PDB file of C-alpha atoms and ligand atoms in Angstrom:
ATOM      1  CA  MET A   1     -18.643  17.635  28.272  1.00 98.00           C
ATOM      2  CA  LYS A   2     -20.677  18.382  25.143  1.00 98.00           C
ATOM      3  CA  ILE A   3     -21.187  15.951  22.126  1.00 98.00           C
ATOM      4  CA  ALA A   4     -21.229  17.275  18.526  1.00 98.00           C
ATOM      5  CA  LYS A   5     -22.174  15.060  15.637  1.00 98.00           C
ATOM      6  CA  THR A   6     -22.403  17.608  12.845  1.00 98.00           C
ATOM      7  CA  LYS A   7     -20.078  20.356  11.358  1.00 97.00           C
ATOM      8  CA  SER A   8     -22.565  22.990  11.991  1.00 98.00           C
ATOM      9  CA  ARG A   9     -23.102  21.971  15.698  1.00 98.00           C
ATOM     10  CA  ILE A  10     -19.298  21.773  16.498  1.00 98.00           C
ATOM     11  CA  ARG A  11     -18.671  25.240  14.776  1.00 98.00           C
ATOM     12  CA  GLU A  12     -21.546  26.611  17.058  1.00 98.00           C
ATOM     13  CA  LEU A  13     -19.959  25.130  20.319  1.00 98.00           C
ATOM     14  CA  ILE A  14     -16.343  26.231  19.509  1.00 98.00           C
ATOM     15  CA  GLN A  15     -16.911  29.779  18.798  1.00 97.00           C
ATOM     16  CA  GLY A  16     -14.444  32.242  20.545  1.00 97.00           C
ATOM     17  CA  GLN A  17     -12.375  29.291  22.236  1.00 98.00           C
ATOM     18  CA  ALA A  18      -8.751  28.815  22.101  1.00 98.00           C
ATOM     19  CA  ILE A  19      -8.867  25.132  21.107  1.00 98.00           C
ATOM     20  CA  GLY A  20      -6.580  22.151  21.806  1.00 99.00           C
ATOM     21  CA  PHE A  21      -7.574  19.238  19.582  1.00 99.00           C
ATOM     22  CA  VAL A  22      -6.870  15.426  19.777  1.00 99.00           C
ATOM     23  CA  PRO A  23      -7.921  13.437  16.843  1.00 98.00           C
ATOM     24  CA  THR A  24      -8.612   9.759  17.403  1.00 98.00           C
ATOM     25  CA  MET A  25     -10.209   6.666  15.986  1.00 98.00           C
ATOM     26  CA  GLY A  26     -11.904   5.801  19.412  1.00 98.00           C
ATOM     27  CA  ALA A  27     -11.372   2.741  21.472  1.00 98.00           C
ATOM     28  CA  LEU A  28      -9.619   4.950  23.797  1.00 98.00           C
ATOM     29  CA  HIS A  29      -6.637   4.126  26.355  1.00 98.00           C
ATOM     30  CA  GLU A  30      -4.276   5.916  28.517  1.00 98.00           C
ATOM     31  CA  GLY A  31      -2.229   6.964  25.433  1.00 98.00           C
ATOM     32  CA  HIS A  32      -5.017   8.919  24.061  1.00 98.00           C
ATOM     33  CA  LEU A  33      -5.843  10.473  27.637  1.00 98.00           C
ATOM     34  CA  SER A  34      -2.376  11.545  27.889  1.00 98.00           C
ATOM     35  CA  LEU A  35      -2.928  14.037  25.031  1.00 98.00           C
ATOM     36  CA  VAL A  36      -6.165  15.114  26.397  1.00 99.00           C
ATOM     37  CA  ARG A  37      -4.598  15.850  29.787  1.00 98.00           C
ATOM     38  CA  GLU A  38      -1.701  17.919  28.046  1.00 98.00           C
ATOM     39  CA  SER A  39      -4.189  19.866  26.219  1.00 98.00           C
ATOM     40  CA  LYS A  40      -6.190  20.747  29.246  1.00 98.00           C
ATOM     41  CA  SER A  41      -2.846  21.351  31.433  1.00 98.00           C
ATOM     42  CA  ARG A  42      -2.297  24.178  28.790  1.00 98.00           C
ATOM     43  CA  GLY A  43      -5.596  25.861  29.557  1.00 98.00           C
ATOM     44  CA  LEU A  44      -7.176  24.938  26.159  1.00 98.00           C
ATOM     45  CA  PHE A  45     -10.775  24.090  25.415  1.00 98.00           C
ATOM     46  CA  THR A  46     -10.200  20.379  24.464  1.00 99.00           C
ATOM     47  CA  VAL A  47     -11.765  18.917  21.414  1.00 99.00           C
ATOM     48  CA  VAL A  48     -11.424  15.228  20.906  1.00 99.00           C
ATOM     49  CA  SER A  49     -12.734  13.766  17.656  1.00 98.00           C
ATOM     50  CA  ILE A  50     -13.750   9.870  17.237  1.00 98.00           C
ATOM     51  CA  PHE A  51     -13.857   8.950  13.744  1.00 98.00           C
ATOM     52  CA  VAL A  52     -12.775   5.678  12.290  1.00 98.00           C
ATOM     53  CA  ASN A  53     -11.453   7.102   9.041  1.00 97.00           C
ATOM     54  CA  PRO A  54     -12.064   4.726   6.028  1.00 95.00           C
ATOM     55  CA  THR A  55      -9.668   6.583   3.764  1.00 93.00           C
ATOM     56  CA  GLN A  56      -6.521   5.495   5.919  1.00 95.00           C
ATOM     57  CA  PHE A  57      -7.154   1.829   5.819  1.00 95.00           C
ATOM     58  CA  ASN A  58      -5.508  -0.044   3.116  1.00 90.00           C
ATOM     59  CA  ASN A  59      -6.855  -3.087   4.363  1.00 92.00           C
ATOM     60  CA  PRO A  60     -10.744  -3.564   4.423  1.00 93.00           C
ATOM     61  CA  GLU A  61     -10.544  -6.253   6.966  1.00 93.00           C
ATOM     62  CA  ASP A  62      -8.679  -4.119   9.410  1.00 93.00           C
ATOM     63  CA  LEU A  63     -11.204  -1.570   9.022  1.00 95.00           C
ATOM     64  CA  ALA A  64     -14.161  -3.844   9.558  1.00 95.00           C
ATOM     65  CA  ARG A  65     -12.591  -5.239  12.708  1.00 94.00           C
ATOM     66  CA  TYR A  66     -11.200  -1.947  14.148  1.00 96.00           C
ATOM     67  CA  PRO A  67     -12.827  -1.830  17.908  1.00 96.00           C
ATOM     68  CA  VAL A  68     -15.718   0.673  18.616  1.00 97.00           C
ATOM     69  CA  ASP A  69     -16.563   1.390  22.183  1.00 97.00           C
ATOM     70  CA  LEU A  70     -18.353   4.800  22.133  1.00 98.00           C
ATOM     71  CA  ASP A  71     -19.931   4.681  25.540  1.00 98.00           C
ATOM     72  CA  ARG A  72     -16.782   3.738  27.190  1.00 98.00           C
ATOM     73  CA  ASP A  73     -14.916   6.285  25.416  1.00 98.00           C
ATOM     74  CA  GLN A  74     -17.318   8.991  26.367  1.00 98.00           C
ATOM     75  CA  ARG A  75     -17.011   8.091  29.970  1.00 98.00           C
ATOM     76  CA  MET A  76     -13.237   8.169  29.779  1.00 98.00           C
ATOM     77  CA  LEU A  77     -13.033  11.569  28.121  1.00 98.00           C
ATOM     78  CA  GLU A  78     -15.491  13.099  30.615  1.00 98.00           C
ATOM     79  CA  VAL A  79     -13.229  11.816  33.501  1.00 98.00           C
ATOM     80  CA  ALA A  80     -10.077  13.268  31.651  1.00 98.00           C
ATOM     81  CA  GLY A  81     -11.625  16.739  31.542  1.00 98.00           C
ATOM     82  CA  CYS A  82     -12.406  16.862  27.743  1.00 98.00           C
ATOM     83  CA  ASP A  83     -14.755  19.678  26.748  1.00 98.00           C
ATOM     84  CA  LEU A  84     -16.254  18.573  23.640  1.00 98.00           C
ATOM     85  CA  VAL A  85     -16.414  15.349  21.685  1.00 98.00           C
ATOM     86  CA  PHE A  86     -16.868  15.385  17.961  1.00 98.00           C
ATOM     87  CA  ILE A  87     -18.449  12.049  16.658  1.00 98.00           C
ATOM     88  CA  PRO A  88     -19.300  12.707  13.127  1.00 98.00           C
ATOM     89  CA  ASP A  89     -20.541  10.026  10.637  1.00 96.00           C
ATOM     90  CA  ARG A  90     -18.753   9.177   7.310  1.00 94.00           C
ATOM     91  CA  GLU A  91     -21.273  11.306   5.272  1.00 93.00           C
ATOM     92  CA  GLU A  92     -20.488  14.317   7.533  1.00 96.00           C
ATOM     93  CA  ILE A  93     -16.855  14.258   6.581  1.00 95.00           C
ATOM     94  CA  TYR A  94     -17.046  12.972   2.981  1.00 92.00           C
ATOM     95  CA  PRO A  95     -20.459  14.202   1.815  1.00 88.00           C
ATOM     96  CA  ALA A  96     -19.755  14.273  -1.873  1.00 72.00           C
ATOM     97  CA  HIS A  97     -17.658  11.322  -2.728  1.00 61.00           C
ATOM     98  CA  ASN A  98     -17.459   9.315   0.538  1.00 53.00           C
ATOM     99  CA  GLY A  99     -13.647   9.626   0.756  1.00 51.00           C
ATOM    100  CA  SER A 100     -12.877   7.765  -2.554  1.00 52.00           C
ATOM    101  CA  ASP A 101     -11.409  10.910  -4.305  1.00 56.00           C
ATOM    102  CA  ALA A 102      -7.816  11.219  -4.778  1.00 56.00           C
ATOM    103  CA  TYR A 103      -6.200  13.500  -2.325  1.00 67.00           C
ATOM    104  CA  ILE A 104      -3.847  16.400  -3.575  1.00 73.00           C
ATOM    105  CA  HIS A 105      -1.148  16.443  -1.091  1.00 85.00           C
ATOM    106  CA  ASP A 106       1.947  14.424  -1.527  1.00 91.00           C
ATOM    107  CA  PHE A 107       4.091  13.703   1.560  1.00 96.00           C
ATOM    108  CA  GLY A 108       7.227  12.872  -0.536  1.00 95.00           C
ATOM    109  CA  PHE A 109       9.612  10.169   1.149  1.00 96.00           C
ATOM    110  CA  LEU A 110       7.413   9.705   4.143  1.00 97.00           C
ATOM    111  CA  GLU A 111       4.751   7.824   1.761  1.00 96.00           C
ATOM    112  CA  SER A 112       7.345   5.347   0.308  1.00 96.00           C
ATOM    113  CA  ARG A 113       9.310   4.430   3.548  1.00 97.00           C
ATOM    114  CA  PHE A 114       8.328   1.932   6.378  1.00 98.00           C
ATOM    115  CA  GLU A 115       4.700   2.655   7.234  1.00 98.00           C
ATOM    116  CA  GLY A 116       4.145   4.416   3.736  1.00 97.00           C
ATOM    117  CA  HIS A 117       5.643   1.500   1.948  1.00 97.00           C
ATOM    118  CA  PHE A 118       3.834  -1.299   3.688  1.00 98.00           C
ATOM    119  CA  ARG A 119       0.468   0.679   3.888  1.00 97.00           C
ATOM    120  CA  PRO A 120       0.141   2.235   0.404  1.00 95.00           C
ATOM    121  CA  GLY A 121      -2.254   5.224   0.588  1.00 93.00           C
ATOM    122  CA  HIS A 122      -2.372   5.364   4.129  1.00 96.00           C
ATOM    123  CA  PHE A 123      -0.858   8.736   4.737  1.00 96.00           C
ATOM    124  CA  ARG A 124      -2.815  10.366   2.067  1.00 95.00           C
ATOM    125  CA  GLY A 125      -6.015   9.107   3.982  1.00 95.00           C
ATOM    126  CA  VAL A 126      -4.538  10.408   7.270  1.00 97.00           C
ATOM    127  CA  GLY A 127      -3.486  13.669   5.901  1.00 96.00           C
ATOM    128  CA  GLN A 128      -6.906  14.040   4.034  1.00 95.00           C
ATOM    129  CA  VAL A 129      -8.891  13.473   7.330  1.00 96.00           C
ATOM    130  CA  VAL A 130      -6.624  15.555   9.509  1.00 97.00           C
ATOM    131  CA  HIS A 131      -6.970  18.411   6.980  1.00 96.00           C
ATOM    132  CA  ILE A 132     -10.739  18.186   6.884  1.00 95.00           C
ATOM    133  CA  PHE A 133     -10.829  18.214  10.890  1.00 98.00           C
ATOM    134  CA  PHE A 134      -8.580  21.103  10.965  1.00 97.00           C
ATOM    135  CA  GLU A 135     -10.399  23.196   8.529  1.00 96.00           C
ATOM    136  CA  ILE A 136     -13.833  22.581  10.729  1.00 97.00           C
ATOM    137  CA  ILE A 137     -12.204  22.986  14.193  1.00 98.00           C
ATOM    138  CA  GLN A 138      -9.261  25.444  13.402  1.00 98.00           C
ATOM    139  CA  PRO A 139      -7.338  24.421  16.353  1.00 98.00           C
ATOM    140  CA  GLY A 140      -4.431  26.576  17.874  1.00 98.00           C
ATOM    141  CA  VAL A 141      -2.819  23.405  19.010  1.00 99.00           C
ATOM    142  CA  ALA A 142      -3.061  19.597  18.006  1.00 99.00           C
ATOM    143  CA  PHE A 143      -1.761  16.712  19.882  1.00 99.00           C
ATOM    144  CA  PHE A 144      -0.246  13.700  18.359  1.00 99.00           C
ATOM    145  CA  GLY A 145       1.467  10.649  19.802  1.00 98.00           C
ATOM    146  CA  GLU A 146       4.880   9.619  19.099  1.00 98.00           C
ATOM    147  CA  LYS A 147       3.595   6.053  18.934  1.00 98.00           C
ATOM    148  CA  ASP A 148       2.881   6.917  15.417  1.00 98.00           C
ATOM    149  CA  PHE A 149       6.000   8.729  14.675  1.00 98.00           C
ATOM    150  CA  GLN A 150       6.000   8.796  10.931  1.00 98.00           C
ATOM    151  CA  GLN A 151       2.329   9.932  11.114  1.00 98.00           C
ATOM    152  CA  LEU A 152       3.579  12.775  13.427  1.00 98.00           C
ATOM    153  CA  GLN A 153       5.926  13.779  10.635  1.00 98.00           C
ATOM    154  CA  VAL A 154       3.176  13.497   7.921  1.00 98.00           C
ATOM    155  CA  ILE A 155       1.051  16.002  10.059  1.00 98.00           C
ATOM    156  CA  ARG A 156       3.915  18.344  10.502  1.00 98.00           C
ATOM    157  CA  ARG A 157       4.470  18.384   6.671  1.00 97.00           C
ATOM    158  CA  LEU A 158       0.778  18.895   6.170  1.00 97.00           C
ATOM    159  CA  VAL A 159       0.849  21.955   8.117  1.00 97.00           C
ATOM    160  CA  GLU A 160       3.955  23.151   6.341  1.00 96.00           C
ATOM    161  CA  ILE A 161       2.402  22.452   2.906  1.00 94.00           C
ATOM    162  CA  THR A 162      -1.020  24.132   3.823  1.00 94.00           C
ATOM    163  CA  GLY A 163       0.226  27.073   5.851  1.00 96.00           C
ATOM    164  CA  MET A 164      -2.461  26.056   8.359  1.00 96.00           C
ATOM    165  CA  ASP A 165      -2.062  28.095  11.627  1.00 96.00           C
ATOM    166  CA  THR A 166      -1.940  24.920  14.108  1.00 98.00           C
ATOM    167  CA  GLU A 167       0.975  24.092  16.428  1.00 98.00           C
ATOM    168  CA  ILE A 168       1.654  20.402  16.334  1.00 99.00           C
ATOM    169  CA  VAL A 169       2.666  18.837  19.675  1.00 99.00           C
ATOM    170  CA  GLY A 170       4.236  15.315  19.683  1.00 98.00           C
ATOM    171  CA  MET A 171       3.756  13.545  23.036  1.00 98.00           C
ATOM    172  CA  PRO A 172       5.595  10.495  24.250  1.00 98.00           C
ATOM    173  CA  THR A 173       4.394   6.757  23.837  1.00 98.00           C
ATOM    174  CA  ILE A 174       2.557   5.516  26.831  1.00 98.00           C
ATOM    175  CA  ARG A 175       3.044   1.829  27.516  1.00 98.00           C
ATOM    176  CA  GLU A 176       1.827  -1.055  29.504  1.00 98.00           C
ATOM    177  CA  GLU A 177       3.738  -2.081  32.621  1.00 98.00           C
ATOM    178  CA  ASP A 178       5.671  -4.740  30.662  1.00 98.00           C
ATOM    179  CA  GLY A 179       6.440  -2.313  27.790  1.00 98.00           C
ATOM    180  CA  LEU A 180       3.911  -2.990  25.261  1.00 98.00           C
ATOM    181  CA  ALA A 181       2.949   0.306  23.514  1.00 98.00           C
ATOM    182  CA  MET A 182      -0.787   1.021  24.316  1.00 98.00           C
ATOM    183  CA  SER A 183      -2.805   0.778  21.133  1.00 98.00           C
ATOM    184  CA  SER A 184      -6.595   0.149  20.354  1.00 97.00           C
ATOM    185  CA  ARG A 185      -5.567  -2.939  18.324  1.00 97.00           C
ATOM    186  CA  ASN A 186      -4.156  -4.666  21.568  1.00 98.00           C
ATOM    187  CA  ARG A 187      -7.703  -5.423  22.400  1.00 96.00           C
ATOM    188  CA  ARG A 188      -7.744  -8.016  19.547  1.00 96.00           C
ATOM    189  CA  LEU A 189      -4.986  -9.968  20.822  1.00 98.00           C
ATOM    190  CA  ASN A 190      -5.675 -13.242  22.901  1.00 98.00           C
ATOM    191  CA  LYS A 191      -3.669 -14.262  25.778  1.00 98.00           C
ATOM    192  CA  GLN A 192      -0.873 -15.980  24.016  1.00 98.00           C
ATOM    193  CA  GLN A 193      -0.547 -13.244  21.423  1.00 98.00           C
ATOM    194  CA  ARG A 194      -0.600 -10.659  24.128  1.00 98.00           C
ATOM    195  CA  THR A 195       2.589 -12.545  25.586  1.00 98.00           C
ATOM    196  CA  SER A 196       4.038 -12.802  22.124  1.00 98.00           C
ATOM    197  CA  SER A 197       3.452  -9.057  21.383  1.00 98.00           C
ATOM    198  CA  LEU A 198       6.211  -8.256  23.967  1.00 98.00           C
ATOM    199  CA  ILE A 199       8.771  -9.049  21.181  1.00 98.00           C
ATOM    200  CA  LEU A 200       8.147  -5.588  19.711  1.00 99.00           C
ATOM    201  CA  HIS A 201       9.252  -3.758  22.668  1.00 98.00           C
ATOM    202  CA  LYS A 202      11.955  -6.396  23.316  1.00 98.00           C
ATOM    203  CA  ALA A 203      13.505  -5.612  19.873  1.00 98.00           C
ATOM    204  CA  LEU A 204      13.540  -1.879  20.440  1.00 98.00           C
ATOM    205  CA  ALA A 205      15.161  -2.347  23.847  1.00 98.00           C
ATOM    206  CA  HIS A 206      17.617  -4.679  22.283  1.00 98.00           C
ATOM    207  CA  ALA A 207      18.908  -2.126  19.885  1.00 98.00           C
ATOM    208  CA  ARG A 208      19.157   0.510  22.610  1.00 98.00           C
ATOM    209  CA  GLN A 209      21.047  -1.813  24.914  1.00 98.00           C
ATOM    210  CA  TYR A 210      23.600  -2.901  22.171  1.00 98.00           C
ATOM    211  CA  LYS A 211      24.073   0.145  20.053  1.00 98.00           C
ATOM    212  CA  ASP A 212      27.414   1.025  21.611  1.00 97.00           C
ATOM    213  CA  SER A 213      28.856  -2.516  21.372  1.00 98.00           C
ATOM    214  CA  ARG A 214      27.649  -4.063  18.228  1.00 98.00           C
ATOM    215  CA  PRO A 215      27.417  -2.869  14.705  1.00 98.00           C
ATOM    216  CA  LEU A 216      23.751  -2.001  13.611  1.00 98.00           C
ATOM    217  CA  SER A 217      24.007  -4.865  10.905  1.00 98.00           C
ATOM    218  CA  VAL A 218      24.237  -7.251  13.784  1.00 98.00           C
ATOM    219  CA  ILE A 219      21.619  -5.859  15.782  1.00 98.00           C
ATOM    220  CA  ARG A 220      19.314  -6.135  12.807  1.00 98.00           C
ATOM    221  CA  GLN A 221      20.223  -9.831  12.390  1.00 98.00           C
ATOM    222  CA  ASP A 222      19.879 -10.407  16.288  1.00 98.00           C
ATOM    223  CA  VAL A 223      16.102  -9.109  15.884  1.00 98.00           C
ATOM    224  CA  ALA A 224      15.373 -11.194  12.819  1.00 98.00           C
ATOM    225  CA  ALA A 225      16.709 -14.170  14.970  1.00 98.00           C
ATOM    226  CA  MET A 226      14.573 -13.147  18.011  1.00 98.00           C
ATOM    227  CA  PHE A 227      11.572 -13.239  15.566  1.00 98.00           C
ATOM    228  CA  SER A 228      12.358 -16.624  14.092  1.00 98.00           C
ATOM    229  CA  GLN A 229      12.129 -17.881  17.756  1.00 98.00           C
ATOM    230  CA  GLU A 230       8.575 -16.538  18.045  1.00 98.00           C
ATOM    231  CA  PRO A 231       6.018 -18.500  16.111  1.00 97.00           C
ATOM    232  CA  LEU A 232       3.071 -16.201  16.936  1.00 98.00           C
ATOM    233  CA  ALA A 233       4.841 -13.122  15.621  1.00 98.00           C
ATOM    234  CA  GLU A 234       5.922 -11.950  12.116  1.00 98.00           C
ATOM    235  CA  LEU A 235       8.276  -9.274  11.602  1.00 98.00           C
ATOM    236  CA  GLU A 236       7.315  -6.764   8.729  1.00 98.00           C
ATOM    237  CA  TYR A 237      10.197  -4.244   9.185  1.00 98.00           C
ATOM    238  CA  PHE A 238      12.607  -3.423  11.922  1.00 98.00           C
ATOM    239  CA  ASP A 239      15.365  -0.688  11.339  1.00 98.00           C
ATOM    240  CA  ILE A 240      17.360   1.961  12.865  1.00 98.00           C
ATOM    241  CA  ILE A 241      16.855   5.261  10.941  1.00 98.00           C
ATOM    242  CA  HIS A 242      17.718   8.853  10.882  1.00 98.00           C
ATOM    243  CA  SER A 243      14.705  10.612  12.220  1.00 97.00           C
ATOM    244  CA  GLY A 244      14.792  13.412   9.917  1.00 96.00           C
ATOM    245  CA  SER A 245      15.079  11.476   6.517  1.00 97.00           C
ATOM    246  CA  PHE A 246      14.041   7.987   7.337  1.00 98.00           C
ATOM    247  CA  ASP A 247      17.213   6.788   5.887  1.00 97.00           C
ATOM    248  CA  PRO A 248      18.699   3.545   7.466  1.00 98.00           C
ATOM    249  CA  ALA A 249      21.590   4.386   9.740  1.00 98.00           C
ATOM    250  CA  GLU A 250      24.884   2.719   8.871  1.00 96.00           C
ATOM    251  CA  THR A 251      26.280   3.285  12.461  1.00 97.00           C
ATOM    252  CA  TYR A 252      25.103   4.547  15.722  1.00 98.00           C
ATOM    253  CA  ILE A 253      26.220   8.321  16.112  1.00 97.00           C
ATOM    254  CA  PRO A 254      25.221   9.519  19.662  1.00 97.00           C
ATOM    255  CA  SER A 255      22.839  12.664  19.759  1.00 97.00           C
ATOM    256  CA  THR A 256      21.876  12.613  16.136  1.00 97.00           C
ATOM    257  CA  ASP A 257      18.327  11.637  16.489  1.00 98.00           C
ATOM    258  CA  GLN A 258      18.441   8.222  15.441  1.00 98.00           C
ATOM    259  CA  ARG A 259      15.384   5.905  15.904  1.00 98.00           C
ATOM    260  CA  VAL A 260      14.581   2.287  16.069  1.00 98.00           C
ATOM    261  CA  VAL A 261      11.163   1.541  14.219  1.00 98.00           C
ATOM    262  CA  ILE A 262       9.335  -1.755  14.118  1.00 99.00           C
ATOM    263  CA  ALA A 263       6.083  -3.213  12.716  1.00 99.00           C
ATOM    264  CA  ALA A 264       5.035  -6.932  13.032  1.00 98.00           C
ATOM    265  CA  TYR A 265       1.953  -9.104  12.934  1.00 98.00           C
ATOM    266  CA  VAL A 266       0.946 -11.076  15.800  1.00 98.00           C
ATOM    267  CA  GLY A 267      -1.667 -13.246  14.524  1.00 97.00           C
ATOM    268  CA  GLU A 268      -3.946 -11.176  12.286  1.00 96.00           C
ATOM    269  CA  VAL A 269      -3.023  -8.008  14.474  1.00 97.00           C
ATOM    270  CA  ARG A 270      -0.480  -5.470  12.997  1.00 97.00           C
ATOM    271  CA  LEU A 271       1.119  -3.709  15.590  1.00 98.00           C
ATOM    272  CA  ILE A 272       4.031  -0.848  15.375  1.00 98.00           C
ATOM    273  CA  ASP A 273       6.347   0.792  17.705  1.00 99.00           C
ATOM    274  CA  ASN A 274       9.364   2.971  17.843  1.00 99.00           C
ATOM    275  CA  MET A 275      11.849   4.533  20.251  1.00 98.00           C
ATOM    276  CA  ALA A 276      14.585   7.159  20.136  1.00 98.00           C
ATOM    277  CA  LEU A 277      17.945   5.335  20.025  1.00 97.00           C
ATOM    278  CA  ASP A 278      19.666   7.760  22.725  1.00 96.00           C
TER     279      ASP A 278
HETATM  280  P1  AMP B 301      -5.499   6.492  16.886  1.00 87.18           P
HETATM  281  O1  AMP B 301      -6.798   6.497  17.781  1.00 87.18           O
HETATM  282  O2  AMP B 301      -4.825   5.398  17.062  1.00 87.18           O
HETATM  283  O3  AMP B 301      -5.622   7.075  15.597  1.00 87.18           O
HETATM  284  O4  AMP B 301      -4.543   7.397  17.819  1.00 87.18           O
HETATM  285  C1  AMP B 301      -5.013   8.819  18.211  1.00 87.18           C
HETATM  286  C2  AMP B 301      -3.763   9.562  18.578  1.00 87.18           C
HETATM  287  O5  AMP B 301      -3.393   9.030  19.807  1.00 87.18           O
HETATM  288  C3  AMP B 301      -2.631   9.428  17.694  1.00 87.18           C
HETATM  289  O6  AMP B 301      -1.956  10.856  17.583  1.00 87.18           O
HETATM  290  C4  AMP B 301      -1.703   8.592  18.215  1.00 87.18           C
HETATM  291  O7  AMP B 301      -0.381   8.676  17.965  1.00 87.18           O
HETATM  292  C5  AMP B 301      -2.017   8.704  19.883  1.00 87.18           C
HETATM  293  N1  AMP B 301      -1.672   7.489  20.491  1.00 87.18           N
HETATM  294  C6  AMP B 301      -2.070   6.381  20.177  1.00 87.18           C
HETATM  295  N2  AMP B 301      -1.384   5.199  20.966  1.00 87.18           N
HETATM  296  C7  AMP B 301      -0.573   6.060  21.935  1.00 87.18           C
HETATM  297  C8  AMP B 301       0.311   5.734  22.968  1.00 87.18           C
HETATM  298  N3  AMP B 301       0.365   4.488  23.235  1.00 87.18           N
HETATM  299  N4  AMP B 301       1.058   6.653  23.580  1.00 87.18           N
HETATM  300  C9  AMP B 301       0.670   8.015  23.310  1.00 87.18           C
HETATM  301  N5  AMP B 301       0.020   8.341  22.154  1.00 87.18           N
HETATM  302  C10 AMP B 301      -0.684   7.554  21.343  1.00 87.18           C
END
């Protein structure tokens, strides 16, 4: 496995390759590795970036506390069969302005709903950094997790707006055995918080279980009640939406791509999850 820290070095190392690209912020887990394995299984020269992108953090504390574990990450990537890791520093990605300039692309309703609403500027930062990486690496295929479902839609929109020639592949959410969606942020949970964090998955499972038998308005109330019983967790949003528009659904209609989305704080740690309703 090769390691590149600069744009010029990575350009040298990827020449002539059919590339599968997996952008990450490091502190890797099985969720990330599932994307790497998918890329490898397609016979692609697999490039993983590790870059904690400052422009997508709307909360400076969250950025300061984002876990970093580069040695472990590199060992895991090597075992998973990654061909090349790109670990640029901030100057390499944002040389002129260090990421503070306004970004030109507008992701429409994706920026004002759910994650967009609660994390102002977040998706512009995501779009900005993915655009920069795509221009450097020019991947034929790029892999993203459905764990960040709204982000996946932002990336699809980015490719549409810019006309970049990269296929976007969305991959299923990898979970711990008890249902918690894997996330780099889970490392920051203490034992009690780790137990409380299960409430996110329970809320999603509740919606799936009762979608046929209870009005969605009742399911929303049930979930609010579940959270009121869980002192370590604070619900930010829970909703059942139409996946295409992110509009809240009034009733459950089978096979129409409805989805449950949730965000909650457990202690200081903000967790998100989502699941198809069918
Ligand atoms: P991050 O390092 O959190 O920016 O995530 C990098 C990529 O891994 C994104 O495409 C995420 O959606 C994906 N990812 C993160 N967690 C999971 C998971 N539990 N299952 C599948 N993909 C994931």
